[in-house]
Amino acid sequence: MQVMREGAKGAFYGTTMGVIGLGGMHLFWPPFKNITVPGKVFLFSVAFITGTVVLAEQELLREERRVGREEMLKSNDKLAYADRRFRKRAVGSDASS
């Protein structure tokens, strides 16, 4: 669900950047005025799709880092528990000898 939300944000971001980019190119770059309307629509749709994919991918990476961090903490807890048990045994065996 979060990935879809980020994808929608990316679509909005890509659309906004596409409009700004196309408007800027239309105003300040004379060769762009010669591009046909289908060419401009293609450039706009590329900006839309790119924004969607990039922000959805960022959300997936963020989620993977979060899950990885949780897994690491769980494994660290297990290691700490095993280390404490080992130390108790080592201390107990030293005390008896």
PDB file of C-alpha atoms in Angstrom:
ATOM      1  CA  MET A   1       0.000   0.000   0.000  1.00  0.00           C
ATOM      2  CA  GLN A   2       2.823   2.373   0.909  1.00  0.00           C
ATOM      3  CA  VAL A   3       4.569   1.586  -2.385  1.00  0.00           C
ATOM      4  CA  MET A   4       1.405   2.483  -4.290  1.00  0.00           C
ATOM      5  CA  ARG A   5       1.154   5.724  -2.354  1.00  0.00           C
ATOM      6  CA  GLU A   6       4.773   6.531  -3.156  1.00  0.00           C
ATOM      7  CA  GLY A   7       4.132   5.608  -6.787  1.00  0.00           C
ATOM      8  CA  ALA A   8       1.219   8.045  -6.868  1.00  0.00           C
ATOM      9  CA  LYS A   9       3.442  10.715  -5.322  1.00  0.00           C
ATOM     10  CA  GLY A  10       6.005   9.901  -7.981  1.00  0.00           C
ATOM     11  CA  ALA A  11       3.391  10.244 -10.701  1.00  0.00           C
ATOM     12  CA  PHE A  12       2.474  13.678  -9.383  1.00  0.00           C
ATOM     13  CA  TYR A  13       6.142  14.610  -9.038  1.00  0.00           C
ATOM     14  CA  GLY A  14       6.929  13.345 -12.542  1.00  0.00           C
ATOM     15  CA  THR A  15       3.934  15.178 -13.979  1.00  0.00           C
ATOM     16  CA  THR A  16       4.902  18.415 -12.245  1.00  0.00           C
ATOM     17  CA  MET A  17       8.526  18.158 -13.298  1.00  0.00           C
ATOM     18  CA  GLY A  18       7.409  17.220 -16.807  1.00  0.00           C
ATOM     19  CA  VAL A  19       5.205  20.297 -17.105  1.00  0.00           C
ATOM     20  CA  ILE A  20       7.930  22.560 -15.724  1.00  0.00           C
ATOM     21  CA  GLY A  21      10.578  20.953 -17.924  1.00  0.00           C
ATOM     22  CA  LEU A  22       8.498  21.049 -21.084  1.00  0.00           C
ATOM     23  CA  GLY A  23       7.423  24.628 -20.395  1.00  0.00           C
ATOM     24  CA  GLY A  24      11.002  25.672 -19.752  1.00  0.00           C
ATOM     25  CA  MET A  25      12.257  23.971 -22.896  1.00  0.00           C
ATOM     26  CA  HIS A  26       9.434  25.507 -24.918  1.00  0.00           C
ATOM     27  CA  LEU A  27      10.313  28.996 -23.663  1.00  0.00           C
ATOM     28  CA  PHE A  28      14.106  28.920 -23.580  1.00  0.00           C
ATOM     29  CA  TRP A  29      15.250  26.322 -26.108  1.00  0.00           C
ATOM     30  CA  PRO A  30      14.304  27.315 -29.683  1.00  0.00           C
ATOM     31  CA  PRO A  31      14.825  23.861 -31.297  1.00  0.00           C
ATOM     32  CA  PHE A  32      12.196  22.439 -28.918  1.00  0.00           C
ATOM     33  CA  LYS A  33       9.523  24.524 -30.632  1.00  0.00           C
ATOM     34  CA  ASN A  34      10.040  22.437 -33.779  1.00  0.00           C
ATOM     35  CA  ILE A  35       9.207  19.148 -32.011  1.00  0.00           C
ATOM     36  CA  THR A  36       5.756  17.852 -32.913  1.00  0.00           C
ATOM     37  CA  VAL A  37       2.953  17.480 -30.378  1.00  0.00           C
ATOM     38  CA  PRO A  38       3.320  13.658 -30.251  1.00  0.00           C
ATOM     39  CA  GLY A  39       7.015  14.167 -29.461  1.00  0.00           C
ATOM     40  CA  LYS A  40       6.142  16.520 -26.615  1.00  0.00           C
ATOM     41  CA  VAL A  41       3.527  14.062 -25.322  1.00  0.00           C
ATOM     42  CA  PHE A  42       6.170  11.332 -25.418  1.00  0.00           C
ATOM     43  CA  LEU A  43       8.612  13.450 -23.378  1.00  0.00           C
ATOM     44  CA  PHE A  44       5.861  14.303 -20.892  1.00  0.00           C
ATOM     45  CA  SER A  45       4.872  10.639 -20.476  1.00  0.00           C
ATOM     46  CA  VAL A  46       8.520   9.653 -19.963  1.00  0.00           C
ATOM     47  CA  ALA A  47       8.755  12.210 -17.129  1.00  0.00           C
ATOM     48  CA  PHE A  48       5.510  10.840 -15.620  1.00  0.00           C
ATOM     49  CA  ILE A  49       6.645   7.212 -15.734  1.00  0.00           C
ATOM     50  CA  THR A  50      10.146   8.002 -14.495  1.00  0.00           C
ATOM     51  CA  GLY A  51       8.813   9.906 -11.481  1.00  0.00           C
ATOM     52  CA  THR A  52       6.455   7.046 -10.646  1.00  0.00           C
ATOM     53  CA  VAL A  53       9.125   4.363 -10.880  1.00  0.00           C
ATOM     54  CA  VAL A  54      11.838   6.312  -9.055  1.00  0.00           C
ATOM     55  CA  LEU A  55       9.744   7.205  -5.997  1.00  0.00           C
ATOM     56  CA  ALA A  56       8.176   3.735  -5.780  1.00  0.00           C
ATOM     57  CA  GLU A  57      11.673   2.216  -5.927  1.00  0.00           C
ATOM     58  CA  GLN A  58      12.874   4.580  -3.199  1.00  0.00           C
ATOM     59  CA  GLU A  59      10.013   3.437  -0.983  1.00  0.00           C
ATOM     60  CA  LEU A  60      10.872  -0.221  -1.618  1.00  0.00           C
ATOM     61  CA  LEU A  61      14.505   0.408  -0.690  1.00  0.00           C
ATOM     62  CA  ARG A  62      13.429   2.258   2.458  1.00  0.00           C
ATOM     63  CA  GLU A  63      11.204  -0.691   3.397  1.00  0.00           C
ATOM     64  CA  GLU A  64      14.021  -3.184   2.765  1.00  0.00           C
ATOM     65  CA  ARG A  65      16.353  -1.174   5.001  1.00  0.00           C
ATOM     66  CA  ARG A  66      13.731  -1.063   7.754  1.00  0.00           C
ATOM     67  CA  VAL A  67      13.080  -4.807   7.589  1.00  0.00           C
ATOM     68  CA  GLY A  68      16.813  -5.513   7.400  1.00  0.00           C
ATOM     69  CA  ARG A  69      17.417  -3.370  10.480  1.00  0.00           C
ATOM     70  CA  GLU A  70      14.711  -5.253  12.388  1.00  0.00           C
ATOM     71  CA  GLU A  71      16.215  -8.600  11.364  1.00  0.00           C
ATOM     72  CA  MET A  72      19.664  -7.419  12.414  1.00  0.00           C
ATOM     73  CA  LEU A  73      18.358  -6.353  15.818  1.00  0.00           C
ATOM     74  CA  LYS A  74      16.692  -9.738  16.288  1.00  0.00           C
ATOM     75  CA  SER A  75      19.886 -11.584  15.387  1.00  0.00           C
ATOM     76  CA  ASN A  76      21.912  -9.302  17.676  1.00  0.00           C
ATOM     77  CA  ASP A  77      19.537 -10.150  20.532  1.00  0.00           C
ATOM     78  CA  LYS A  78      20.104 -13.864  19.890  1.00  0.00           C
ATOM     79  CA  LEU A  79      23.872 -13.375  19.773  1.00  0.00           C
ATOM     80  CA  ALA A  80      23.846 -11.353  22.982  1.00  0.00           C
ATOM     81  CA  TYR A  81      21.780 -14.060  24.708  1.00  0.00           C
ATOM     82  CA  ALA A  82      24.172 -16.795  23.540  1.00  0.00           C
ATOM     83  CA  ASP A  83      27.157 -14.701  24.629  1.00  0.00           C
ATOM     84  CA  ARG A  84      25.696 -14.195  28.123  1.00  0.00           C
ATOM     85  CA  ARG A  85      25.030 -17.941  28.462  1.00  0.00           C
ATOM     86  CA  PHE A  86      28.563 -18.749  27.322  1.00  0.00           C
ATOM     87  CA  ARG A  87      30.079 -16.269  29.767  1.00  0.00           C
ATOM     88  CA  LYS A  88      27.999 -17.644  32.649  1.00  0.00           C
ATOM     89  CA  ARG A  89      29.231 -21.151  31.846  1.00  0.00           C
ATOM     90  CA  ALA A  90      32.830 -19.951  31.565  1.00  0.00           C
ATOM     91  CA  VAL A  91      32.621 -18.081  34.870  1.00  0.00           C
ATOM     92  CA  GLY A  92      30.937 -21.062  36.532  1.00  0.00           C
ATOM     93  CA  SER A  93      33.611 -23.492  35.320  1.00  0.00           C
ATOM     94  CA  ASP A  94      36.427 -21.171  36.434  1.00  0.00           C
ATOM     95  CA  ALA A  95      34.895 -20.814  39.882  1.00  0.00           C
ATOM     96  CA  SER A  96      34.665 -24.576  40.396  1.00  0.00           C
ATOM     97  CA  SER A  97      38.310 -25.274  39.491  1.00  0.00           C
TER      98      SER A  97
END
